[in-house]
Coordinates of C-alpha atoms and ligand atoms in Angstrom, one line a residue:
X1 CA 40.4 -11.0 84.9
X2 CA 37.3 -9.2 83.0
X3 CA 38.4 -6.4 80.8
X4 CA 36.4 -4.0 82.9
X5 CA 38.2 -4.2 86.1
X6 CA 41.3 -3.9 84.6
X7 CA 39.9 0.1 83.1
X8 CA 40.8 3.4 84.6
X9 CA 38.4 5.8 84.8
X10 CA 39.5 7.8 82.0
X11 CA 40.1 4.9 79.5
X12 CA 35.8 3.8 80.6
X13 CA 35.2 7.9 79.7
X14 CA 36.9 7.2 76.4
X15 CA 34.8 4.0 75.5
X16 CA 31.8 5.6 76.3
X17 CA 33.3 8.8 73.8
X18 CA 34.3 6.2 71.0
X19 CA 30.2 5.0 71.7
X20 CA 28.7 8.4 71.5
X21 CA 30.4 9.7 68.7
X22 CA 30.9 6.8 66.4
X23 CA 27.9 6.4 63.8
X24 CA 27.7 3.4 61.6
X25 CA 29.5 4.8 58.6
X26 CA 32.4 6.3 60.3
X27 CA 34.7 5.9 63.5
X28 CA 35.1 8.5 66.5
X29 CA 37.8 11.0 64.8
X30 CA 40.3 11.4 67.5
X31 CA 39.6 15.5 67.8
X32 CA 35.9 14.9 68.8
X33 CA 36.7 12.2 71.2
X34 CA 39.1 14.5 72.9
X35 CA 36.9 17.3 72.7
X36 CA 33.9 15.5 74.5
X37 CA 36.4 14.7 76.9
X38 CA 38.1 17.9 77.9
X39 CA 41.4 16.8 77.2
X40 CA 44.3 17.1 75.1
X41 CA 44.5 15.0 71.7
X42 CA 47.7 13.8 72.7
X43 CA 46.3 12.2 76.1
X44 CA 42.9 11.5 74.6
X45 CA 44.9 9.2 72.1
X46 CA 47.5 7.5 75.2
X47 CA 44.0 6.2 76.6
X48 CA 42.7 5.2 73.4
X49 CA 45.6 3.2 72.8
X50 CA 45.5 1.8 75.9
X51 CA 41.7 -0.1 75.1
X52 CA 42.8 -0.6 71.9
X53 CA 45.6 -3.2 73.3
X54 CA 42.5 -4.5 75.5
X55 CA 40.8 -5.1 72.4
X56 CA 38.0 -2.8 73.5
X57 CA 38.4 -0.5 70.8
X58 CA 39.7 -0.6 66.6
X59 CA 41.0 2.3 65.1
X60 CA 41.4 2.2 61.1
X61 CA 42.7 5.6 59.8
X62 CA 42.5 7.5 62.8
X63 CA 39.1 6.7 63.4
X64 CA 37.7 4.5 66.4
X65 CA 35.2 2.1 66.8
X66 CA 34.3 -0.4 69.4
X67 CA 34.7 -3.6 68.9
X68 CA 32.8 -6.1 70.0
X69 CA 34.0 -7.0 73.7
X70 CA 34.1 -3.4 74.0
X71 CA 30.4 -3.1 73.8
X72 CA 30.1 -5.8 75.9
X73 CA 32.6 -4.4 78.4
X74 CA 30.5 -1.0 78.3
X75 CA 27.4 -3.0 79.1
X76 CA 28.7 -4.8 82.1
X77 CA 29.7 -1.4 83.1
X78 CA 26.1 -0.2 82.8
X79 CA 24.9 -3.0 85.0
X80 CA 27.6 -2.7 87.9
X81 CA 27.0 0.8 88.1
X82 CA 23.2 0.4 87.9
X83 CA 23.0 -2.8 90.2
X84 CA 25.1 -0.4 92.9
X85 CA 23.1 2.7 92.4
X86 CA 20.0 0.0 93.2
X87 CA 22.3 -0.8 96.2
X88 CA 23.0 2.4 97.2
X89 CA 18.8 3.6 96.7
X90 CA 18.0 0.7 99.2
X91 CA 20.3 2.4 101.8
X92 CA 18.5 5.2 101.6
X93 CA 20.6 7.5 99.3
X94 CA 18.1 10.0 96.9
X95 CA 18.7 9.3 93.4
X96 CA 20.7 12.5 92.6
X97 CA 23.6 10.7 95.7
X98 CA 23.2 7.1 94.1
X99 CA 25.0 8.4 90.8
X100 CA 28.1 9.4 92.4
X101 CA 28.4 6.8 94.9
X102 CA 27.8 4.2 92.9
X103 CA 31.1 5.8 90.4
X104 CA 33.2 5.2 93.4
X105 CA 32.7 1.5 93.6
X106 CA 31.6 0.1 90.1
X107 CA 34.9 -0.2 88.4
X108 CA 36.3 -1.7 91.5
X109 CA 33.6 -4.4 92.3
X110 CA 34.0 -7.9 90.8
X111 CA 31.4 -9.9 88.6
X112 CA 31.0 -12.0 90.9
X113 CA 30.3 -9.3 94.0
X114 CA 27.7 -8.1 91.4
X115 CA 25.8 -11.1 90.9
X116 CA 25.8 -11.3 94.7
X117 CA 24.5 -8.0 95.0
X118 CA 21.8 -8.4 91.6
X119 CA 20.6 -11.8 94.0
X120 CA 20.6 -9.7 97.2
X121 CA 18.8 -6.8 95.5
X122 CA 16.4 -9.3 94.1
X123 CA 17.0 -9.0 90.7
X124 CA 15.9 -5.0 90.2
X125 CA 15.2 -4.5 86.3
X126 CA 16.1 -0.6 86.6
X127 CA 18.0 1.4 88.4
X128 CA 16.5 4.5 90.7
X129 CA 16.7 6.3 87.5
X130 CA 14.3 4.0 86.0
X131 CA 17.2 3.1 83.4
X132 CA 16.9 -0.1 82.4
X133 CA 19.6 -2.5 83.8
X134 CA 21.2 -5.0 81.1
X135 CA 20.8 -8.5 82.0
X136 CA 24.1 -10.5 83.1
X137 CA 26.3 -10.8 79.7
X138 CA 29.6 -12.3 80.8
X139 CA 28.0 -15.3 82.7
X140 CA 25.8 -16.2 80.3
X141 CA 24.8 -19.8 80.2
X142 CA 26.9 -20.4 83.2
X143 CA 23.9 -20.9 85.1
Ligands
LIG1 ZN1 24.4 6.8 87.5
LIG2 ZN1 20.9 5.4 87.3

């Protein structure tokens, strides 16, 4: 099972935190990821812990960093959300709906439901935000 289906919500919030805040001479302090977050140190640090045993994220004196499956998870996350905001645009929805829709399904779909839908969509390049959709990492060279 891909690291990103197995992410709550929350603990996706707190890569994306970790990514934000984390510059390449220091780590996320806990406080500021927390902060960013609207919630309590104590739970901001139960989620980080949480995609730290994923591997997602490495903390060296209280200070947190993605590794590197966690940019790759956080990347596959941009494309399933993108690739169903596409989804959700060809149905019709205006581009301030897509957003939200597509939050409701893109931890939940599979990789492989993705590609489906990337092949069905044929292949959009951006998302109805014109963000730039990142090309399939995972399957890579699979074919
Ligand atoms: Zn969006
Ligand atoms: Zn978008």
């Amino acid at each position: 099972m891909e690291a990103l289906e197995r992410l709550t919500r929350r603990q996706l919030d707190v890569l994306r935190a970790v990514q934000a805040t984390a510059t390449s001479e220091r780590g996320a302090p806990l406080n500021s990821i927390a902060m960013s977050l609207s919630i309590s140190a104590p739970s901001a640090l139960q989620h980080l812990t949480a995609v730290e045993e994923l591997g997602l994220v490495s903390r060296y004196r209280g200070k947190s960093r993605l590794s590197a499956r966690g940019e790759l998870t956080l990347a596959e996350y941009r494309r399933h959300h993108r690739i169903a905001e596409s989804l959700f645009g060809n149905l019709g929805l205006s581009p301030r709906e897509v957003c939200r829709a597509a939050q409701e399904v893109d931890l939940a779909l599979s990789h492989l439901t993705i590609e489906r839908l990337c092949d069905a969509e044929g292949h959009p390049s951006v998302c109805p935000h014109g963000e730039p959709i990142p090309p399939c990492s995972g399957r890579r060279g699979a074919g």
